[in-house]
Coordinates of N, CA and C in Angstrom, one line a residue:
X1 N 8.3 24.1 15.0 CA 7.4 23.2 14.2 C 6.8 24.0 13.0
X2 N 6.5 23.4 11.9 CA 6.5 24.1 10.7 C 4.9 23.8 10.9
X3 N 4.3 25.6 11.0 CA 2.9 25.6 11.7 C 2.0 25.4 9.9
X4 N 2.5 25.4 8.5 CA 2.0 25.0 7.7 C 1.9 23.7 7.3
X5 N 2.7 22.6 8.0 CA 2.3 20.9 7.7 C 1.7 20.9 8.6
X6 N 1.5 21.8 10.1 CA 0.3 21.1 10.8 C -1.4 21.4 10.4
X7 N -1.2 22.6 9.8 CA -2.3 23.2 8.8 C -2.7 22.0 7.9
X8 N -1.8 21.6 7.6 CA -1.9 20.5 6.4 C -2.7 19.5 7.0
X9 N -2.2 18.9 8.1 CA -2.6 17.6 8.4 C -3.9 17.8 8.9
X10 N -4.2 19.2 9.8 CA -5.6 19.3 10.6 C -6.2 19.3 8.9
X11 N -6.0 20.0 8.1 CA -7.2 20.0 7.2 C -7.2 18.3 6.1
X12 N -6.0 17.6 6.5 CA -6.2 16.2 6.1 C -7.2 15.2 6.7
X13 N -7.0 15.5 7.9 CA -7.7 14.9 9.4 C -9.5 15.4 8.9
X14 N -9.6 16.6 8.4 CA -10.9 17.4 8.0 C -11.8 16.7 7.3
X15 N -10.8 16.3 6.2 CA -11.7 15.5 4.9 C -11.2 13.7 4.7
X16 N -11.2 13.6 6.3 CA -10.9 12.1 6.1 C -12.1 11.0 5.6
X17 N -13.2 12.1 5.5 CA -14.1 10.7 5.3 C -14.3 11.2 3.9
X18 N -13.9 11.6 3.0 CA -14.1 12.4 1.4 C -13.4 11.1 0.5
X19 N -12.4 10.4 1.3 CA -12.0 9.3 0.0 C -11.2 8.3 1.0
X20 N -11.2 7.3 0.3 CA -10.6 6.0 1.6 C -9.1 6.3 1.1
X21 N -8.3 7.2 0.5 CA -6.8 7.5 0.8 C -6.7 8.2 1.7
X22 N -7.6 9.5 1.8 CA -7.7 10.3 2.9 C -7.5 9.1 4.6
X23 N -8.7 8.5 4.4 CA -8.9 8.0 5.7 C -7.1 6.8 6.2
X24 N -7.4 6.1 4.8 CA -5.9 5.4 5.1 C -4.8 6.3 5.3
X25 N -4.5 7.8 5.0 CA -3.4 8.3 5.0 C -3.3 8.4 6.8
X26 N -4.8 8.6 7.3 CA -4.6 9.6 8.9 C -4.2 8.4 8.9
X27 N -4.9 7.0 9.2 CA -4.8 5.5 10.0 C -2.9 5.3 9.4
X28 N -2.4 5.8 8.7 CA -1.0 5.1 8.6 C -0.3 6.3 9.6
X29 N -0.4 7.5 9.5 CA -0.3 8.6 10.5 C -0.9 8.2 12.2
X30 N -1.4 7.7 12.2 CA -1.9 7.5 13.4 C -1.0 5.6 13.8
X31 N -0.5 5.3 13.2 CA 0.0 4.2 13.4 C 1.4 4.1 13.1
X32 N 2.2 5.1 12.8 CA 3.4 5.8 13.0 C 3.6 6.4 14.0
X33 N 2.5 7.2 14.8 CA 2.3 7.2 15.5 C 2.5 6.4 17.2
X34 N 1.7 5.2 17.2 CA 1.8 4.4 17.3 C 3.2 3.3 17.8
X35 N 3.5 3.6 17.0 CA 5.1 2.9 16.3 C 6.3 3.8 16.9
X36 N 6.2 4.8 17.5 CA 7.0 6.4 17.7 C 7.8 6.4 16.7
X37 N 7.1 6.3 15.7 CA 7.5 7.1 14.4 C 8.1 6.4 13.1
X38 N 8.5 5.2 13.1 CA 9.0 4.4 12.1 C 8.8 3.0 12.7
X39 N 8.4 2.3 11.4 CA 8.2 1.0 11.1 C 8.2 -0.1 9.7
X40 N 8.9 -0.9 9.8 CA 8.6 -2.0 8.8 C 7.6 -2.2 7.8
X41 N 7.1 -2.1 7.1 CA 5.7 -2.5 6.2 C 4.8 -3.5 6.8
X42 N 5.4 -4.7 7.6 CA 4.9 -5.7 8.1 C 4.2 -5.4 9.2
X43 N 5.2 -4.2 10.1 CA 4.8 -4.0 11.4 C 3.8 -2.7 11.6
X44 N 3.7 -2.7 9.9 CA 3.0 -1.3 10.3 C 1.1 -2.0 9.8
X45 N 1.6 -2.7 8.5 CA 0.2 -3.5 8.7 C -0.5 -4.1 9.3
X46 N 0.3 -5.0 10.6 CA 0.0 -5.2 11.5 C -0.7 -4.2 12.8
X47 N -0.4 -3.0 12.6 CA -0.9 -2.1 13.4 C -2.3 -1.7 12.7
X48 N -1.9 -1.4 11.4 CA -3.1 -0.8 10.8 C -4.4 -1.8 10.7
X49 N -4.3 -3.1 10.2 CA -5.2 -4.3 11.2 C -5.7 -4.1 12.3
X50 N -4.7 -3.3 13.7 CA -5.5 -3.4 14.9 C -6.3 -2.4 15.1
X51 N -5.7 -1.1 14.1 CA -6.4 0.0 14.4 C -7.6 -0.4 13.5
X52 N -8.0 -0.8 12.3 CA -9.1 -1.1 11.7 C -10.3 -2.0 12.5
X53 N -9.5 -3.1 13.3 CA -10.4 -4.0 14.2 C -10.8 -3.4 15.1
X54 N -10.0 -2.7 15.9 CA -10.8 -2.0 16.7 C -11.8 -0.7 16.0
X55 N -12.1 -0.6 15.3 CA -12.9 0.2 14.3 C -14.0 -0.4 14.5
X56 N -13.9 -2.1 14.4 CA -14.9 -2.8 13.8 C -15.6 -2.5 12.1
X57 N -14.2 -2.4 11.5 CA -14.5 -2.6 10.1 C -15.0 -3.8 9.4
X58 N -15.6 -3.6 8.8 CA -16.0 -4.7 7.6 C -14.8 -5.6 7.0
X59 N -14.9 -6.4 6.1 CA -13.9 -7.3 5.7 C -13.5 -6.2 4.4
X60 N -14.6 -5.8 4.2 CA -15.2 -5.0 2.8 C -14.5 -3.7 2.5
X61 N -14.4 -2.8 3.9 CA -13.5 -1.5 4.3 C -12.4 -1.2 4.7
X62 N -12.2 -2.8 5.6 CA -10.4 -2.8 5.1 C -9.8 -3.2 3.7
X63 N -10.5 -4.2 3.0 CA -9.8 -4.2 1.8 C -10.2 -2.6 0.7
X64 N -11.3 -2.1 1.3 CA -11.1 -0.7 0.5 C -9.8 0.1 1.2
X65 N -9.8 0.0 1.9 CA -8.3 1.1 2.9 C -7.3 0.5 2.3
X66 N -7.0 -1.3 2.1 CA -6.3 -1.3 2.2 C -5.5 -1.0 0.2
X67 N -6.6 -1.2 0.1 CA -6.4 -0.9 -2.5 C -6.2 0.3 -2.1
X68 N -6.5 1.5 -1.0 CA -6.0 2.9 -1.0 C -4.6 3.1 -0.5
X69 N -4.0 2.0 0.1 CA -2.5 2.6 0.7 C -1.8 3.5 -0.2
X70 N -1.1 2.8 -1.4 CA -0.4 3.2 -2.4 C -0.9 5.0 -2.7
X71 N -1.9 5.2 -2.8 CA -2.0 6.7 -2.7 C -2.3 7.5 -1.5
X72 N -2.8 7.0 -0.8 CA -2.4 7.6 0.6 C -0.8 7.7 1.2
X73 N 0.1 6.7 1.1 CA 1.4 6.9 0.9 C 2.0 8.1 0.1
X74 N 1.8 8.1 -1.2 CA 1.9 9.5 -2.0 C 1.2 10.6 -1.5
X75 N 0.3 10.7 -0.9 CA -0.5 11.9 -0.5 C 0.7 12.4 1.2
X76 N 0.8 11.7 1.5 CA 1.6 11.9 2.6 C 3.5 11.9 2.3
X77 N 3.6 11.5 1.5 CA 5.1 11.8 0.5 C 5.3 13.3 0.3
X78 N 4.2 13.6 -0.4 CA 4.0 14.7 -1.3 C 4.2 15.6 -0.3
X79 N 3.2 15.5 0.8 CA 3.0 16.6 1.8 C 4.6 16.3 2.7
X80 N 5.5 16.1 2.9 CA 6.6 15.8 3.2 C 6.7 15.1 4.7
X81 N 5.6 14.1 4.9 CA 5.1 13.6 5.8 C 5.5 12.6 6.3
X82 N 5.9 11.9 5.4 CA 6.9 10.3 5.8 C 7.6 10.2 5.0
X83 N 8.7 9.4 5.0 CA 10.0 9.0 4.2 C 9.6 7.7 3.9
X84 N 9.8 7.1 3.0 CA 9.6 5.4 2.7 C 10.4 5.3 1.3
X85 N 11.2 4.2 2.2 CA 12.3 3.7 1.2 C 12.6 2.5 1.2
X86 N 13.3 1.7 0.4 CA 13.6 0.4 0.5 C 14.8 -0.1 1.4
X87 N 15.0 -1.1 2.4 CA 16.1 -1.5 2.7 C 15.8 -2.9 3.5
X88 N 17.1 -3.4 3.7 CA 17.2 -4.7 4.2 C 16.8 -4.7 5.5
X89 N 16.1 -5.7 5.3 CA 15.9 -6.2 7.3 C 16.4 -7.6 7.7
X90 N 17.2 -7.8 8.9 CA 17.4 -9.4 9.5 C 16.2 -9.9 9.4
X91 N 16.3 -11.0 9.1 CA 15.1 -12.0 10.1 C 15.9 -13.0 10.4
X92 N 15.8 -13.2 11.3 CA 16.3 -14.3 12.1 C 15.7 -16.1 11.5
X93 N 15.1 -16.1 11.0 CA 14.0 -17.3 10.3 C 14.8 -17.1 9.2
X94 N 15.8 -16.9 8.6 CA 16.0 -16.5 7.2 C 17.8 -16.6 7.5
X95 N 18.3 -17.3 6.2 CA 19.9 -16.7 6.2 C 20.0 -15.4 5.5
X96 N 19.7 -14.6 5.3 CA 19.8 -13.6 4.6 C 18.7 -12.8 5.1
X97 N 18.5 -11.4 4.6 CA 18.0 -10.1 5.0 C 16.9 -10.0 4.0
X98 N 15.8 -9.8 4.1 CA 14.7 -9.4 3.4 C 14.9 -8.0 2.8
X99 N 14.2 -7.6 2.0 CA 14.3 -6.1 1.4 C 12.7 -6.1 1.6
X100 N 12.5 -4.8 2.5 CA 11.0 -4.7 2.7 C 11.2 -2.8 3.0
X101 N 9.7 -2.2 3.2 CA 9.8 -0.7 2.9 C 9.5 -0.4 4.1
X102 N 10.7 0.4 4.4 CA 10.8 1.7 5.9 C 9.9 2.7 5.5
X103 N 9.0 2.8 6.8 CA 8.4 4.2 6.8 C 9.1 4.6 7.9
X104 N 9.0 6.1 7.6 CA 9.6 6.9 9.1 C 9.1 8.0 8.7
X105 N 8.9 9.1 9.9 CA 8.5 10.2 10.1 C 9.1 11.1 11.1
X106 N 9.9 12.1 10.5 CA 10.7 13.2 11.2 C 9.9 13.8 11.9
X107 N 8.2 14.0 12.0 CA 7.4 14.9 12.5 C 6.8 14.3 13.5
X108 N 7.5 13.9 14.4 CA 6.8 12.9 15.4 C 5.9 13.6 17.0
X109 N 6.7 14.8 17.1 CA 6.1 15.9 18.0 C 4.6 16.1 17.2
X110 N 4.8 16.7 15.7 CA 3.8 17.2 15.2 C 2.4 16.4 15.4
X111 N 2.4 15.2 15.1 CA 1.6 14.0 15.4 C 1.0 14.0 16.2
X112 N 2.1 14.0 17.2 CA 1.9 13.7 19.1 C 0.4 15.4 19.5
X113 N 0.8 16.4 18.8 CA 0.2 17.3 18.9 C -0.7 16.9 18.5
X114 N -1.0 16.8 16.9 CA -2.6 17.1 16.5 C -3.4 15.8 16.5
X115 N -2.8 14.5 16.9 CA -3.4 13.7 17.1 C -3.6 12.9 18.7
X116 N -2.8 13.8 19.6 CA -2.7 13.5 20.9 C -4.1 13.0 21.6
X117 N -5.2 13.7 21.3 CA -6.6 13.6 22.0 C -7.4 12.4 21.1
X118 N -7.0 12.1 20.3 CA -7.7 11.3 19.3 C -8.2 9.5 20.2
X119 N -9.8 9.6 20.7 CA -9.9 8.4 21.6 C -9.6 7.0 21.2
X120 N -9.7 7.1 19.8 CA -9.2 5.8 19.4 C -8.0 5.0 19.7
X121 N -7.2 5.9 19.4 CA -6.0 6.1 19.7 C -5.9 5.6 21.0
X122 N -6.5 6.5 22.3 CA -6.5 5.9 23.4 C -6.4 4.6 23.6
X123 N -7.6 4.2 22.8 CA -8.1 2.8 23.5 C -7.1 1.6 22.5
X124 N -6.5 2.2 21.8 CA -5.6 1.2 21.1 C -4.7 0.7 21.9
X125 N -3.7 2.3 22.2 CA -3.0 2.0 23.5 C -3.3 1.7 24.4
X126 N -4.1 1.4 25.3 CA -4.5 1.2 26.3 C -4.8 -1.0 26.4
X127 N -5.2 -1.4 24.7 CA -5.4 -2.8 24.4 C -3.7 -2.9 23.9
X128 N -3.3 -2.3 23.6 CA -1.2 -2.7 24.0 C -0.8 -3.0 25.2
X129 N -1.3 -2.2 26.2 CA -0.9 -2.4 27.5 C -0.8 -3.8 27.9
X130 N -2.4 -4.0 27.5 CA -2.7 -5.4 28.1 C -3.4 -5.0 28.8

């Protein structure tokens, strides 16, 4: 494991509350997570929703998280954190394939590590279960 991106992320994880890209980058990190490791744009806003509700965020702080994706995405590009590219998806509802944006993440151990203890998290998983 490349012990300098986990440097990276603990000191991301540090100054999450310094700007709402910071905080959107962990919550997309934590919901990749989530996902073991790759997801749809759809399925990933969908998560990032439940992780916010369970927050008990404002109507006001998700729409601030959510005007910060686009550079939280770059902040996490940059740092060689996720891959996101464009490609086709089925939908079954559809004759044809949507073009929507893959995220994925090769560092999925790394995650599992520095974000393993994280209670939120817990209780996310734990309201998946059922």
């Amino acid at each position: 494991m490349d012990e300098s991106l986990e440097k990276r992320v603990r000191s991301l994880l540090e100054r999450q509350d310094e700007s709402a890209a910071n905080r959107a980058a962990i919550d997309i990190l934590k919901a990749l997570l989530l996902l073991y490791g790759s997801a749809w744009e759809s399925d990933l806003k969908d998560m990032l929703a439940m992780i916010w509700g369970a927050r008990q965020l404002s109507l006001e702080e998700m729409g601030e998280l959510q005007a910060a994706m686009s550079d939280a995405e770059k902040v996490l590009q940059e740092m060689g954190l996720i891959k996101i590219e464009e490609r086709y998806r089925g939908d079954l509802s559809r004759s044809e394939a949507t073009l929507e944006k893959l995220y994925t993440t090769d560092h999925l151990l790394l995650l599992m590590k520095v974000l393993g203890g994280d209670k939120e998290l817990d209780r996310i998983r734990f309201q998946l279960q059922g």
